[in-house]
């Protein structure tokens, strides 16, 4: 069965420090990978996605992620966080096999930026 | 401005009552989706529709029903058969429902049981 794991439910980090939010997935088929951000009581907004090509993907708000096929990971990074980055971050994987596709979301990581 | 609207923001359901959550988009997208979000569980797909008058069950369709009579509208009914409906419900849309497309989310409806 396909699964997406975000091991860290909460990540506290000081303002202007770097951060990495981890995402691992299980798969024996092709995948598309996404990171979304959710601010309190709002919908999700796309940060970035990997479909093919370069494994390093740059997104909005200074975030980037690297697709590592051998480690089945798609970790999200930012070199210097701001207070406004405080939110919950979701990794999502779309599994594709023939005409079949299935989306699976991780359980989310709450990023708390400390002033 | 183009986007997705969901109403109401908060909805209360009494025991044995059916309630309907509204989702409207003016992005001219063919595909629309309903997700349920529970604390610590991420998002789970309830139903999705790739074209008018057609929709498919997601992972947790039991106790829910949908209709897609118009391209811009995809209402979700939470029936009395859904025994644990308290959750945050998110509607999304994408251009055509293909795997690599970005999904655009509405602001959500929080459903509470009285």
PDB file of C-alpha atoms in Angstrom:
ATOM      1  CA  UNK A   1       0.000   0.000   0.000  1.00  0.00           C
ATOM      2  CA  UNK A   2       1.163   3.484  -0.761  1.00  0.00           C
ATOM      3  CA  UNK A   3       1.976   5.697   2.210  1.00  0.00           C
ATOM      4  CA  UNK A   4       3.407   9.113   2.949  1.00  0.00           C
ATOM      5  CA  UNK A   5       5.270   9.730   6.184  1.00  0.00           C
ATOM      6  CA  UNK A   6       5.974  13.067   7.788  1.00  0.00           C
ATOM      7  CA  UNK A   7       7.839  11.964  10.877  1.00  0.00           C
ATOM      8  CA  UNK A   8       7.881  15.332  12.624  1.00  0.00           C
ATOM      9  CA  UNK A   9       4.480  16.499  13.776  1.00  0.00           C
ATOM     10  CA  UNK A  10       5.932  19.755  15.124  1.00  0.00           C
ATOM     11  CA  UNK A  11       9.153  21.603  14.352  1.00  0.00           C
ATOM     12  CA  UNK A  12      10.115  24.655  16.428  1.00  0.00           C
ATOM     13  CA  UNK A  13      12.850  26.829  14.931  1.00  0.00           C
ATOM     14  CA  UNK A  14      14.233  30.273  15.691  1.00  0.00           C
ATOM     15  CA  UNK A  15      13.662  33.108  13.255  1.00  0.00           C
ATOM     16  CA  UNK A  16      16.349  33.363  10.549  1.00  0.00           C
ATOM     17  CA  UNK A  17      17.519  29.789  11.221  1.00  0.00           C
ATOM     18  CA  UNK A  18      17.376  27.118   8.509  1.00  0.00           C
ATOM     19  CA  UNK A  19      14.697  24.430   8.550  1.00  0.00           C
ATOM     20  CA  UNK A  20      14.115  21.048   6.936  1.00  0.00           C
ATOM     21  CA  UNK A  21      10.733  19.323   6.979  1.00  0.00           C
ATOM     22  CA  UNK A  22      10.946  15.658   6.133  1.00  0.00           C
ATOM     23  CA  UNK A  23       8.745  13.634   3.821  1.00  0.00           C
ATOM     24  CA  UNK A  24       9.212   9.995   2.894  1.00  0.00           C
ATOM     25  CA  UNK A  25       6.970   7.874   0.745  1.00  0.00           C
ATOM     26  CA  UNK A  26       6.595   4.269  -0.253  1.00  0.00           C
ATOM     27  CA  UNK A  27       6.155   3.422  -3.890  1.00  0.00           C
ATOM     28  CA  UNK A  28       6.816   0.907  -6.566  1.00  0.00           C
ATOM     29  CA  UNK A  29       5.208   3.079  -9.249  1.00  0.00           C
ATOM     30  CA  UNK A  30       5.751   6.533 -10.666  1.00  0.00           C
ATOM     31  CA  UNK A  31       5.030   9.442  -8.359  1.00  0.00           C
ATOM     32  CA  UNK A  32       4.423  13.143  -8.480  1.00  0.00           C
ATOM     33  CA  UNK A  33       5.337  15.025  -5.307  1.00  0.00           C
ATOM     34  CA  UNK A  34       3.879  18.171  -3.793  1.00  0.00           C
ATOM     35  CA  UNK A  35       4.311  20.381  -0.756  1.00  0.00           C
ATOM     36  CA  UNK A  36       1.375  22.488   0.435  1.00  0.00           C
ATOM     37  CA  UNK A  37       1.169  25.065   3.233  1.00  0.00           C
ATOM     38  CA  UNK A  38      -1.897  25.672   5.384  1.00  0.00           C
ATOM     39  CA  UNK A  39      -2.367  28.733   7.570  1.00  0.00           C
ATOM     40  CA  UNK A  40      -4.855  28.435  10.485  1.00  0.00           C
ATOM     41  CA  UNK A  41      -8.465  27.897   9.403  1.00  0.00           C
ATOM     42  CA  UNK A  42      -7.606  28.260   5.742  1.00  0.00           C
ATOM     43  CA  UNK A  43      -7.285  26.023   2.725  1.00  0.00           C
ATOM     44  CA  UNK A  44      -4.030  24.652   1.364  1.00  0.00           C
ATOM     45  CA  UNK A  45      -1.721  26.566  -0.951  1.00  0.00           C
ATOM     46  CA  UNK A  46       0.829  24.942  -3.230  1.00  0.00           C
ATOM     47  CA  UNK A  47       4.469  25.654  -2.319  1.00  0.00           C
ATOM     48  CA  UNK A  48       6.126  23.544  -4.989  1.00  0.00           C
ATOM     49  CA  UNK A  49       5.867  20.308  -6.908  1.00  0.00           C
ATOM     50  CA  UNK A  50       8.064  17.744  -8.626  1.00  0.00           C
ATOM     51  CA  UNK A  51       6.806  16.090 -11.777  1.00  0.00           C
ATOM     52  CA  UNK A  52      10.027  15.277 -13.657  1.00  0.00           C
ATOM     53  CA  UNK A  53      13.392  16.756 -14.625  1.00  0.00           C
ATOM     54  CA  UNK A  54      15.707  18.451 -12.151  1.00  0.00           C
ATOM     55  CA  UNK A  55      15.467  16.891  -8.723  1.00  0.00           C
ATOM     56  CA  UNK A  56      15.872  20.245  -6.979  1.00  0.00           C
ATOM     57  CA  UNK A  57      12.631  22.173  -7.095  1.00  0.00           C
ATOM     58  CA  UNK A  58      12.253  25.794  -6.066  1.00  0.00           C
ATOM     59  CA  UNK A  59       8.940  27.106  -4.848  1.00  0.00           C
ATOM     60  CA  UNK A  60       7.336  30.203  -3.439  1.00  0.00           C
ATOM     61  CA  UNK A  61       8.404  32.069  -0.302  1.00  0.00           C
ATOM     62  CA  UNK A  62      12.025  30.882  -0.607  1.00  0.00           C
ATOM     63  CA  UNK A  63      11.258  27.180  -0.094  1.00  0.00           C
ATOM     64  CA  UNK A  64      12.896  24.390  -2.056  1.00  0.00           C
ATOM     65  CA  UNK A  65      12.730  20.602  -2.031  1.00  0.00           C
ATOM     66  CA  UNK A  66      14.859  17.805  -3.394  1.00  0.00           C
ATOM     67  CA  UNK A  67      13.504  14.594  -4.857  1.00  0.00           C
ATOM     68  CA  UNK A  68      15.652  11.616  -3.868  1.00  0.00           C
ATOM     69  CA  UNK A  69      14.419   8.527  -5.640  1.00  0.00           C
ATOM     70  CA  UNK A  70      16.797   6.086  -3.960  1.00  0.00           C
ATOM     71  CA  UNK A  71      15.753   7.248  -0.501  1.00  0.00           C
ATOM     72  CA  UNK A  72      12.128   7.842  -1.547  1.00  0.00           C
ATOM     73  CA  UNK A  73      12.227  11.261   0.043  1.00  0.00           C
ATOM     74  CA  UNK A  74      11.128  14.777  -0.805  1.00  0.00           C
ATOM     75  CA  UNK A  75      12.320  16.975   2.061  1.00  0.00           C
ATOM     76  CA  UNK A  76      11.369  20.652   2.174  1.00  0.00           C
ATOM     77  CA  UNK A  77      14.002  23.233   3.109  1.00  0.00           C
ATOM     78  CA  UNK A  78      14.351  26.932   3.677  1.00  0.00           C
ATOM     79  CA  UNK A  79      17.709  28.563   4.523  1.00  0.00           C
ATOM     80  CA  UNK A  80      16.249  31.301   6.737  1.00  0.00           C
ATOM     81  CA  UNK A  81      12.728  31.247   8.149  1.00  0.00           C
ATOM     82  CA  UNK A  82      10.487  34.186   9.002  1.00  0.00           C
ATOM     83  CA  UNK A  83       7.735  34.529  11.559  1.00  0.00           C
ATOM     84  CA  UNK A  84       5.256  34.469   8.676  1.00  0.00           C
ATOM     85  CA  UNK A  85       6.335  30.911   7.832  1.00  0.00           C
ATOM     86  CA  UNK A  86       4.546  29.645  10.942  1.00  0.00           C
ATOM     87  CA  UNK A  87       1.958  27.264   9.499  1.00  0.00           C
ATOM     88  CA  UNK A  88       1.288  23.588   8.860  1.00  0.00           C
ATOM     89  CA  UNK A  89       3.009  21.930   5.919  1.00  0.00           C
ATOM     90  CA  UNK A  90       1.694  18.907   4.057  1.00  0.00           C
ATOM     91  CA  UNK A  91       3.535  16.585   1.737  1.00  0.00           C
ATOM     92  CA  UNK A  92       1.341  14.945  -0.908  1.00  0.00           C
ATOM     93  CA  UNK A  93       2.157  12.150  -3.303  1.00  0.00           C
ATOM     94  CA  UNK A  94       0.231  11.194  -6.399  1.00  0.00           C
ATOM     95  CA  UNK A  95       0.843   7.613  -7.424  1.00  0.00           C
ATOM     96  CA  UNK A  96       0.474   6.945 -11.126  1.00  0.00           C
ATOM     97  CA  UNK A  97       0.224   3.531 -12.743  1.00  0.00           C
ATOM     98  CA  UNK A  98      -1.273   3.183 -16.205  1.00  0.00           C
ATOM     99  CA  UNK A  99      -4.565   5.027 -16.131  1.00  0.00           C
ATOM    100  CA  UNK A 100      -4.776   4.869 -12.354  1.00  0.00           C
ATOM    101  CA  UNK A 101      -3.833   7.699 -10.038  1.00  0.00           C
ATOM    102  CA  UNK A 102      -4.191   8.081  -6.290  1.00  0.00           C
ATOM    103  CA  UNK A 103      -3.374  11.028  -4.073  1.00  0.00           C
ATOM    104  CA  UNK A 104      -2.115  10.486  -0.526  1.00  0.00           C
ATOM    105  CA  UNK A 105      -1.360  13.267   1.932  1.00  0.00           C
ATOM    106  CA  UNK A 106       1.021  13.098   4.852  1.00  0.00           C
ATOM    107  CA  UNK A 107      -0.202  13.898   8.337  1.00  0.00           C
ATOM    108  CA  UNK A 108       1.367  17.345   8.326  1.00  0.00           C
ATOM    109  CA  UNK A 109       4.198  19.138  10.135  1.00  0.00           C
ATOM    110  CA  UNK A 110       3.509  22.250  12.176  1.00  0.00           C
ATOM    111  CA  UNK A 111       6.335  24.728  11.803  1.00  0.00           C
ATOM    112  CA  UNK A 112       6.583  27.174  14.681  1.00  0.00           C
ATOM    113  CA  UNK A 113       8.992  30.033  14.142  1.00  0.00           C
ATOM    114  CA  UNK A 114      10.209  31.513  17.404  1.00  0.00           C
ATOM    115  CA  UNK A 115      11.149  35.212  17.483  1.00  0.00           C
TER     116      UNK A 115
ATOM    117  CA  UNK B   1     -10.747  37.496  -8.877  1.00  0.00           C
ATOM    118  CA  UNK B   2     -10.828  33.801  -9.754  1.00  0.00           C
ATOM    119  CA  UNK B   3     -10.992  31.273  -6.969  1.00  0.00           C
ATOM    120  CA  UNK B   4     -12.912  28.746  -4.946  1.00  0.00           C
ATOM    121  CA  UNK B   5     -15.529  29.676  -2.394  1.00  0.00           C
ATOM    122  CA  UNK B   6     -16.935  27.434   0.279  1.00  0.00           C
ATOM    123  CA  UNK B   7     -19.919  28.167   2.448  1.00  0.00           C
ATOM    124  CA  UNK B   8     -20.740  28.302   5.206  1.00  0.00           C
ATOM    125  CA  UNK B   9     -17.508  28.798   7.150  1.00  0.00           C
ATOM    126  CA  UNK B  10     -19.018  26.950  10.128  1.00  0.00           C
ATOM    127  CA  UNK B  11     -21.894  24.473  10.045  1.00  0.00           C
ATOM    128  CA  UNK B  12     -23.697  22.734  12.865  1.00  0.00           C
ATOM    129  CA  UNK B  13     -25.437  19.411  12.451  1.00  0.00           C
ATOM    130  CA  UNK B  14     -28.014  17.874  14.695  1.00  0.00           C
ATOM    131  CA  UNK B  15     -28.331  14.138  15.242  1.00  0.00           C
ATOM    132  CA  UNK B  16     -29.928  12.403  12.231  1.00  0.00           C
ATOM    133  CA  UNK B  17     -29.760  15.482  10.039  1.00  0.00           C
ATOM    134  CA  UNK B  18     -28.372  15.771   6.521  1.00  0.00           C
ATOM    135  CA  UNK B  19     -26.350  18.909   5.806  1.00  0.00           C
ATOM    136  CA  UNK B  20     -24.959  20.241   2.538  1.00  0.00           C
ATOM    137  CA  UNK B  21     -21.661  22.054   2.104  1.00  0.00           C
ATOM    138  CA  UNK B  22     -21.335  24.385  -0.845  1.00  0.00           C
ATOM    139  CA  UNK B  23     -18.319  24.634  -3.161  1.00  0.00           C
ATOM    140  CA  UNK B  24     -18.193  27.004  -6.124  1.00  0.00           C
ATOM    141  CA  UNK B  25     -15.290  27.808  -8.472  1.00  0.00           C
ATOM    142  CA  UNK B  26     -14.917  30.369 -11.228  1.00  0.00           C
ATOM    143  CA  UNK B  27     -11.577  29.065 -12.503  1.00  0.00           C
ATOM    144  CA  UNK B  28     -13.211  27.158 -15.378  1.00  0.00           C
ATOM    145  CA  UNK B  29     -11.687  23.954 -14.021  1.00  0.00           C
ATOM    146  CA  UNK B  30     -13.102  20.603 -15.077  1.00  0.00           C
ATOM    147  CA  UNK B  31     -12.055  18.654 -11.979  1.00  0.00           C
ATOM    148  CA  UNK B  32     -13.261  19.194  -8.442  1.00  0.00           C
ATOM    149  CA  UNK B  33     -12.525  17.368  -5.184  1.00  0.00           C
ATOM    150  CA  UNK B  34     -13.746  17.049  -1.613  1.00  0.00           C
ATOM    151  CA  UNK B  35     -11.377  16.263   1.245  1.00  0.00           C
ATOM    152  CA  UNK B  36     -11.891  15.727   4.926  1.00  0.00           C
ATOM    153  CA  UNK B  37      -9.218  16.933   7.353  1.00  0.00           C
ATOM    154  CA  UNK B  38      -8.955  15.603  10.912  1.00  0.00           C
ATOM    155  CA  UNK B  39      -6.269  16.611  13.403  1.00  0.00           C
ATOM    156  CA  UNK B  40      -3.146  14.541  12.988  1.00  0.00           C
ATOM    157  CA  UNK B  41      -4.489  12.679   9.951  1.00  0.00           C
ATOM    158  CA  UNK B  42      -3.830  14.941   7.026  1.00  0.00           C
ATOM    159  CA  UNK B  43      -6.351  15.092   4.195  1.00  0.00           C
ATOM    160  CA  UNK B  44      -8.425  12.181   2.966  1.00  0.00           C
ATOM    161  CA  UNK B  45     -10.279  12.167  -0.344  1.00  0.00           C
ATOM    162  CA  UNK B  46     -14.063  11.798  -0.118  1.00  0.00           C
ATOM    163  CA  UNK B  47     -15.245  12.253  -3.720  1.00  0.00           C
ATOM    164  CA  UNK B  48     -13.909  13.725  -6.927  1.00  0.00           C
ATOM    165  CA  UNK B  49     -15.358  14.706 -10.278  1.00  0.00           C
ATOM    166  CA  UNK B  50     -13.508  15.168 -13.541  1.00  0.00           C
ATOM    167  CA  UNK B  51     -16.494  16.247 -15.608  1.00  0.00           C
ATOM    168  CA  UNK B  52     -20.057  17.430 -15.209  1.00  0.00           C
ATOM    169  CA  UNK B  53     -22.552  14.694 -14.307  1.00  0.00           C
ATOM    170  CA  UNK B  54     -19.799  12.269 -13.351  1.00  0.00           C
ATOM    171  CA  UNK B  55     -18.042  11.663 -10.035  1.00  0.00           C
ATOM    172  CA  UNK B  56     -16.027   8.942  -8.335  1.00  0.00           C
ATOM    173  CA  UNK B  57     -15.691   7.748  -4.755  1.00  0.00           C
ATOM    174  CA  UNK B  58     -12.506   8.498  -2.919  1.00  0.00           C
ATOM    175  CA  UNK B  59     -11.065   6.701   0.095  1.00  0.00           C
ATOM    176  CA  UNK B  60     -13.797   7.597   2.608  1.00  0.00           C
ATOM    177  CA  UNK B  61     -17.036   8.075   0.637  1.00  0.00           C
ATOM    178  CA  UNK B  62     -19.334   6.223   3.044  1.00  0.00           C
ATOM    179  CA  UNK B  63     -21.900   8.557   4.612  1.00  0.00           C
ATOM    180  CA  UNK B  64     -21.373  11.260   1.991  1.00  0.00           C
ATOM    181  CA  UNK B  65     -22.985  12.106  -1.343  1.00  0.00           C
ATOM    182  CA  UNK B  66     -22.213  14.627  -4.089  1.00  0.00           C
ATOM    183  CA  UNK B  67     -23.653  15.995  -7.302  1.00  0.00           C
ATOM    184  CA  UNK B  68     -22.072  17.771 -10.250  1.00  0.00           C
ATOM    185  CA  UNK B  69     -24.852  19.337 -12.276  1.00  0.00           C
ATOM    186  CA  UNK B  70     -22.827  22.401 -13.207  1.00  0.00           C
ATOM    187  CA  UNK B  71     -19.143  22.783 -13.976  1.00  0.00           C
ATOM    188  CA  UNK B  72     -18.644  25.456 -11.333  1.00  0.00           C
ATOM    189  CA  UNK B  73     -20.464  23.726  -8.478  1.00  0.00           C
ATOM    190  CA  UNK B  74     -19.746  20.540  -6.487  1.00  0.00           C
ATOM    191  CA  UNK B  75     -21.873  20.377  -3.319  1.00  0.00           C
ATOM    192  CA  UNK B  76     -21.201  17.754  -0.654  1.00  0.00           C
ATOM    193  CA  UNK B  77     -23.975  16.302   1.492  1.00  0.00           C
ATOM    194  CA  UNK B  78     -23.051  14.798   4.826  1.00  0.00           C
ATOM    195  CA  UNK B  79     -25.794  12.284   5.529  1.00  0.00           C
ATOM    196  CA  UNK B  80     -27.042  10.915   8.812  1.00  0.00           C
ATOM    197  CA  UNK B  81     -25.173   7.702   7.956  1.00  0.00           C
ATOM    198  CA  UNK B  82     -21.877   9.502   8.630  1.00  0.00           C
ATOM    199  CA  UNK B  83     -21.500   8.798  12.335  1.00  0.00           C
ATOM    200  CA  UNK B  84     -18.457  10.961  12.953  1.00  0.00           C
ATOM    201  CA  UNK B  85     -18.868  14.037  10.763  1.00  0.00           C
ATOM    202  CA  UNK B  86     -16.991  16.558  12.905  1.00  0.00           C
ATOM    203  CA  UNK B  87     -14.071  17.693  10.742  1.00  0.00           C
ATOM    204  CA  UNK B  88     -12.737  20.435   8.501  1.00  0.00           C
ATOM    205  CA  UNK B  89     -13.927  19.953   4.915  1.00  0.00           C
ATOM    206  CA  UNK B  90     -11.879  21.254   2.006  1.00  0.00           C
ATOM    207  CA  UNK B  91     -12.958  21.594  -1.592  1.00  0.00           C
ATOM    208  CA  UNK B  92     -10.400  21.821  -4.378  1.00  0.00           C
ATOM    209  CA  UNK B  93     -10.294  22.066  -8.144  1.00  0.00           C
ATOM    210  CA  UNK B  94      -7.795  21.465 -10.916  1.00  0.00           C
ATOM    211  CA  UNK B  95      -7.764  22.124 -14.632  1.00  0.00           C
ATOM    212  CA  UNK B  96      -8.533  18.646 -15.895  1.00  0.00           C
ATOM    213  CA  UNK B  97      -7.945  16.121 -13.139  1.00  0.00           C
ATOM    214  CA  UNK B  98      -4.616  14.859 -14.456  1.00  0.00           C
ATOM    215  CA  UNK B  99      -2.058  13.561 -11.965  1.00  0.00           C
ATOM    216  CA  UNK B 100       0.499  16.355 -12.130  1.00  0.00           C
ATOM    217  CA  UNK B 101      -1.908  19.270 -11.916  1.00  0.00           C
ATOM    218  CA  UNK B 102      -1.936  21.719  -9.073  1.00  0.00           C
ATOM    219  CA  UNK B 103      -5.054  21.570  -6.951  1.00  0.00           C
ATOM    220  CA  UNK B 104      -6.458  24.903  -5.790  1.00  0.00           C
ATOM    221  CA  UNK B 105      -8.183  24.799  -2.430  1.00  0.00           C
ATOM    222  CA  UNK B 106     -11.072  26.717  -0.967  1.00  0.00           C
ATOM    223  CA  UNK B 107     -10.984  28.185   2.565  1.00  0.00           C
ATOM    224  CA  UNK B 108     -12.827  25.216   4.082  1.00  0.00           C
ATOM    225  CA  UNK B 109     -15.981  24.545   6.106  1.00  0.00           C
ATOM    226  CA  UNK B 110     -15.793  23.391   9.702  1.00  0.00           C
ATOM    227  CA  UNK B 111     -18.625  20.992  10.548  1.00  0.00           C
ATOM    228  CA  UNK B 112     -19.576  20.510  14.166  1.00  0.00           C
ATOM    229  CA  UNK B 113     -22.130  18.156  15.673  1.00  0.00           C
ATOM    230  CA  UNK B 114     -24.562  19.507  18.266  1.00  0.00           C
TER     231      UNK B 114
END
